[in-house]
Amino acid sequence: MDPNRIIQALKGTIDPNQRIAAETELNQSYKIINFAPTLLQIIVSDQVEFPVRQAAAIYMKNMVTQYWPDREAPPGEAMLPFNIHENDRQQIRDNIVEGIIQSPDLIRSQLAVCLRAIIKYDFPGRWTAVVDKIGFFLQSPNNASWLGSLMCLYQLVRTYEFKKAEERDPLIAAMQIFLPRIQQQILQLLPDVAHWSVLIQKQILKIFFALVQYALPLQLVNKQTMTQWMEIFRTIIDRDVPPETLQVDEDDRPELVWWKCKKWALHLVTRLFERYGSPGNVTKEYNEFSEFFFKTYAVGIQQVLLKLVDQHRQKQYVAPRVLQQVLNYLNQGVNHSLTWKQMKPHIQSISEEVVFPLMCYKDEDEELWQEDPYEYIRMKFDVFEDHVSPTIAAQNFLYTAAKKRKEVLPKMMSFCYQVLTDPSGDPRKKDGALHVIGSLADILLKKNIYKGQMELMLQNYVFALFNSDLGYLRARACWVLHSFCNLKFTNDLNLRNAVELTKKSLIEDKEMPVKVEAAIALQTLISNQDQAKEYIKPSVRPVMQELLHVVRETENDDLTNVIQKMICEYSEEMTTIAVDMTQHLAMTFSKVLQSDAYEEIEDKTVMAMGILNTIDTILTVVEAHKEITLQLEGICLQVIGLVLQKHVIEFYEEVLSLAYSLTCQVISSNMWQLLGVLYEVLQQDCFEYFTDMMPLLHNYVTVDTDAFLSNPKNVEIIYNLCKKVLTGDAGEDAECHAAKLLEVIILQCQGKGIDQCIPLFVEAVLERLTRGVKTSELRTMCLQVAIAALYYSPMLLVNTLENICFSHSAEPITSQFINQWMNDTDCFLGLHDRKVCIIGLSTLMEMQNRPDAVDAVATQILPSLLLLFLGLKRAYASRAPNDLNENGEEENEDNEENEEIPSDEDDIREAGQQYLEMLDQHQVQEDEEEEDDDEDWDEDGLEETALEGFSTALDEDNSVDEYQIFTSALLRVQSRDAVWYQTLTAPLSEDQRKQLQEIFTLTEQRKNAAESKKIEGQGGYSFDMTAPVPTAFNFGATPGGN
């Protein structure tokens, strides 16, 4: 392969004028043998311009991740899909580690992704040599190769990072070689705080973290090696960062390697303490280790961490993520007497001088609020931000300390009281005090000493802040009301005041962060205070309009949840404003979807999804009002059209749900047109979204069956979709849904002249049965389509079966179908499926011109029916209302008064430990049962199948009764064809004959009950259900003896 040709093409991809031609050239070349190894040569060559090497690295990363693994040909296709040739793969395996070691950082990171993909597929099977190669460079006296080889080792460890312990054997074997080596390396480097040395130390810490974060390999870390590692972590946490780093801008300091190295060391000790070193809170395999870890290291490490806390207290710089991890470790330490005793003398100064300032409004908050209030809102509600925020870590630490240690809460509340009552106090400190009190709300509301004072606190210190000139204090006032939304108000005036002030902030405040907090506070008050709901009722329209305005402006996902909850709270009032709201939401959705930033920002996707769900909620609330639904339909169709037109596939599920909601009562001409549009759009993605389409397609068939049949195109569309699913590789779940839909059409269109469809439907499902079927669900669902066809027209089905021949067999498929059906009667579960099977077998049994294949299975027919009736009886019983134990749980919130633990005791979470062990035990049982779970299938748990929700005319209350169909059929056989009757009944045992008699008795009772119900409905009388029932079946030995 000519490297220059590839270099020129790669160069062209960087130039906008040549890009298309260059990409075409590469797309024509990448399948040629030796292309990928040549690409790697270009990447590592110093002679090639850097931008070209970078482009080559990105192209190679995409190639390896997509084409490295072997792939099978799709069903029905002979040609294998492209993957990188084994010769090329071997060349890459031989050279990629060296490539990573030699390359600069930007290229190294791309090649590292390639390496991880290769290890994932080839290690240990095809490439054990990777361990030797990494080992060779790690041992090299040339330390220039260390960082690159450590990066390669990191990819190996990360491949196994989240695997179960029993799946990590290849990694454990490799780490028995590497772990001692990298420990020696880091010990050698510790005294050297030069940039290069600390970079390598950081990489070693990242490797150790990936090794232990999910499962601790006790066979690798004995007490001696763990002691050495903990000493390494302690040294890194404790050592000073070079003073020259203070010359760097404070915003950039967290990215310096010295702080990053410290962060990883803290990340490690915190993880080890939380997951494996906290006695009483670990799974049983770590019990011994946790005792050793806690007694040996916990206090020593905490001593170093308290030193870091003190540095921060004295206003010395500590990187935010370092401080966050320190607080997370201390949070764990609060639960144990040993670490608590060490922390206790400092807890007041930590609470007041470290935690409290972190919870106050800060300069950076003010800067962001003023410069970009929308970004301020995004930051405050970003759950990912919570995982790295020192403020949230401080809040969590204080909460645990206040809940578990009795000394903490009174002193902190006293401190906050002083701050709030100081007339000349700093308003930012007032914000901090309220932040502290709100964070501890659920503890305060459970303690008798405080819960009576909280209403006064709101009245005296919070309500006044709604009139503050400072936006952040008005926002904090709303947040505090949100925190205390469960408070039992003794004075209705205070509750009314809280609701009015929050409503006013939402509607009238000029600052968007205040409006957002007010919206959330208002919804939580309404959801938790019955009276608050009444206070807002007259203002529902302006409140909802303002909520919509705020959502449109901020595109905040939390607020779409607020709107959904408000819609449910005010469902009656919603009918008058539903159209305006939906119009607003549709405009917001359109704005989000068409904004330039949409592609890059995940928040916008979540937010847009929230809007679609909110529109769906509105449709559900107003579904009883057809005239409103009709007005909403036009707006919703614009939204659906926008998603389909732009092919935004992540919203297909939501727009299909919208279309379903619009077709539940009546189907307009516009909605019928949508069926054709969906068919065109989803031709390509039909497999992936078929199960999401199913509720909508079911509506098209069942809501207005006559309209569905009036246009042959409708039936054709649904048949084509089902056929495509059944012949493709959609997976068995989608195939079950496709077969179900064909069954629904047949049962729904009984007597409506769809004879021409029956052969197509039956052939599609039976052809699917000729290929491998893994689950009994798919097998029975395919059989059920043919059974439904038998019920539709017995002779039409028989003729269809006689005319179907598949390529692997010259015989008609009739006997195969009937034999399979008989073999699988015990697999028909739930109410509907058993009912169909019973009706089918009854029809088969009664046929006068029955196929020979039926006679061949005659002895199985009645025993199969009896088994089905037994299951059916249980299915009906499971549908009966079961009121037992519904009120079994008592609320005990007042009994949680005292969750504190004495200073000399540990917080051993017995329930938590039992839960962890139960999970472990459950996993063991699952593994043991996995092999034979099909044999011991517990039918009792399956009285309703997943597809049973897609009802048909057969499932309606006044539809045919399967008991009457069966008994009538058997009685007719008995009187008309004594020989056949004798053949059917001869194999029955005495117990089975009793069962048959019970079925006949039950049939009479059901018949009487139905007639009684009918007469009662007309104001008549009730039948006596215990009336004697005549014996009708004759089991005499001689045919015709009845």
PDB file of C-alpha atoms in Angstrom, residues 97 129-140 149 153 177-178 181:
ATOM      1  CA  VAL A  97       2.554  -0.569  21.971  1.00  0.00           C
ATOM      2  CA  ALA A 129       2.105 -11.307  24.122  1.00  0.00           C
ATOM      3  CA  VAL A 130       0.785  -7.855  25.048  1.00  0.00           C
ATOM      4  CA  VAL A 131       1.726  -8.606  28.695  1.00  0.00           C
ATOM      5  CA  ASP A 132       5.334  -9.428  27.762  1.00  0.00           C
ATOM      6  CA  LYS A 133       5.608  -6.358  25.557  1.00  0.00           C
ATOM      7  CA  ILE A 134       4.329  -3.938  28.229  1.00  0.00           C
ATOM      8  CA  GLY A 135       6.583  -5.683  30.788  1.00  0.00           C
ATOM      9  CA  PHE A 136       9.643  -5.263  28.567  1.00  0.00           C
ATOM     10  CA  PHE A 137       9.198  -1.486  28.256  1.00  0.00           C
ATOM     11  CA  LEU A 138       8.291  -1.047  31.941  1.00  0.00           C
ATOM     12  CA  GLN A 139      11.591  -2.676  32.925  1.00  0.00           C
ATOM     13  CA  SER A 140      13.564  -0.651  30.421  1.00  0.00           C
ATOM     14  CA  SER A 149       3.936   1.626  28.651  1.00  0.00           C
ATOM     15  CA  LEU A 153      -1.138  -1.154  31.106  1.00  0.00           C
ATOM     16  CA  ILE A 177       3.712  -9.507  37.423  1.00  0.00           C
ATOM     17  CA  PHE A 178       2.959  -5.786  37.072  1.00  0.00           C
ATOM     18  CA  ARG A 181       6.887  -3.503  39.405  1.00  0.00           C
TER      19      ARG A 181
END
